[in-house]
Amino acid sequence: MASRDVVRYETPLSTAFKWLSAIFIAIYVVWTVLPIFIMFMSSFKDLLEAFKLPAVGDWGGIMVFFDFTPTTKHYYELFANLGFTTYLFNSLVAAGGSAVVSVVLGSLCAYSLSRIDFRGKSDLFFWIISTRMAPVVAVMVPLYWIFRELDLVGTLPGLILAYTTFNLPFAIWILKGFFDNVPYAIEEAQMVDGATRFQAFRAILPLVAPGIGAFIVLCILFAWNDYLFAAIIGSGGAKTLPAATRELVQPQNIQWGQIMAAGVVTTLPMMFLGLVIRKYLVTGLTMGAVKE
Amino acid sequence: MAKVSFRNVWKKYGTTPAVKDLNIECPDGSFLSILGPSGCGKSSTMRMVAGLEHITAGQILFDEKPINTLAPKDRDVAMVFENYALYPHKSVFENMANPLKLRGQDATVIKDRVMAAAKLLEISQLLERRPQELSGGQKQRVAIGRAIVREPNLFLFDEPIAHLDAKLRAHMRGEIKHLQRTLGTTMIYVTHDQLEAMSMADTIAVMHEGELQQLGTPREVYNKPVNAWVAGFVGEPAMNFVDVGLQDKDGKTYFIHPNFSIAVTDQQQHIIAAAARVNALRMGVRPDAMSISLVKPKHECITGKIFVTELLGGDMIIDVDLDDGSRIRVKTSTDFDGVEGQTCYMTVNRDKWHAFSKENGKALF
Ligand SMILES: Nc1ncnc2c1ncn2[C@@H]1O[C@H](COP(=O)(O)OP(=O)(O)OP(=O)(O)O)[C@@H](O)[C@H]1O
Ligand SMILES: [Mg+2]
């Protein structure tokens, strides 16, 4: 990596800048972390306690926010009566399934694009990327129609297919960069050593593992957080967490406690995933980007 | 082990030819060196043998069997790549074990073979390391190790020691030659260093701009170069070239130059006579085929002015200016005490000089 210590000199301007950036970071942290924190707290509160707020300007009263008897009844309600076990399962299968399918197809395609020269290759590559240029809503209606004709609406395979459609170009795009960075000589050495072309391809997969890891995470995140596809393609039989959470907003009765709990259920696995693969993700995303 | 034959082999990248009409026979168990400057098509030739490039035209045969359409794995050759091409994510042991593993050998056999190869190359203590933890010389030995763990038809070594320092290179020259002799496997060794080719090969194929210039033993290539290009490329310090006129006098043919007029031998005279209508030639003399002195000898000699003297350990190289603006180099012993600007006299060993056509560079003798 190209980072190194830079010599710094103190000037009034740099001191001011240091303070400004500290303030900015503080605001930014509050801005991003506070909502998650409130969601987490509220999911353990009874409805009445959740709406106990201090008067405007009463900073001492902020403590009422922490003054509650913790309850897990919202979680119990979600999993025992509202079928969130199924929705959690659907989310996992849809996100994981599309990640696996995209990574298998994507790496094969990216490998070919990276290694083989054929006529119209750059056009093909551009076309693959360009499928991601249209906003999802623009293709939603025709896609829905196609999926309905194929009886894929409301099924998990349908949802996996829908996510794969949108993840695949991304997979090809990321992974091609990684394959481009692996010297072709390594495969040549493998083939001279006695490997078939496919064995040689498999042999270099460990070298693009950071890329594959990074991509799987992005792919899972996309599918996991998606609402649009889940609501339209998955509606009915393949309801995922975001779609199910939306249904907790009923016209006469918004289930704030359950919504907060559902939010926690949806967010936690991804935060956990992020923590586990954080190092991996950062090296992965930058490694493919720069050629040494 | 196999005999390798190139029959009218061409390689073109698009329309630019990299190898033109190559014909070489490399007998079973022999050491062939392909020698030529950068970009002359050495690696392309090698890669066609390994199956990494298509053969545009012609045939390559192992033991008289064409291998043009065989996949690399079915050719059973072992190659050491110009840039080593080690597997960065594997240990030295795994790197060397890879060819055996791909052939489905038992773990015990693999272990024995790798250990034996590692011992031979003196890298036994490095087996656990990754390639990035090795020096250039060690990487190169691992690459060679990966090639010698099995018994292939053929070894292909593509400038394997070009990146090493001079001392290690000299050491490895001996090692590789010894290895080839011990294993008895046919070897094609690519290099741009004429010293490597001269010291290691049974046969040298000299290439230039995709064309085979000369195929012969190191002695032949050195003593009887077929053209001025080969003569100039092989040998260090390089051969001196001087343009000379021809003159017949008293039934003898003389090389005429402002600085000298020397008769050729009778045999050489016949060759010149047989070549139709030449009146000018390019004379070539190696620096060690002349002797230099400060006193004028009685016989015919070249007169010149010392430009500079260089001491090279046990020898001395004297650069001498001639009147037509050319400069020649002479090798002599360190006793020579001429200084810059002095007039000197050089006697040529006429059995060891060469004459080349001025039009096409072809050697007359
Ligand atoms: N893949 C390629 N596409 C187009 N031209 C190529 C390709 N590979 C090699 N060439 C050209 O073919 C010629 C021969 O290349 P080659 O690699 O065989 O040379 P070389 O003798 O091995 O040189 P070096 O000593 O520098 O390794 C060069 O002019 C090179 O530019
Ligand atoms: Mg080369």
PDB file of C-alpha atoms and ligand atoms in Angstrom, chain B residues 43 82 158-159, ligand 2:
ATOM      1  CA  SER B  43      10.680 -16.525 -26.038  1.00  0.00           C
ATOM      2  CA  GLU B  82      11.712 -15.603 -17.762  1.00  0.00           C
ATOM      3  CA  ASP B 158      13.900 -19.025 -20.720  1.00  0.00           C
ATOM      4  CA  GLU B 159      16.703 -16.707 -19.593  1.00  0.00           C
TER       5      GLU B 159
HETATM    6 MG    MG C   2      12.155 -13.462 -23.981  1.00  0.00          MG
END
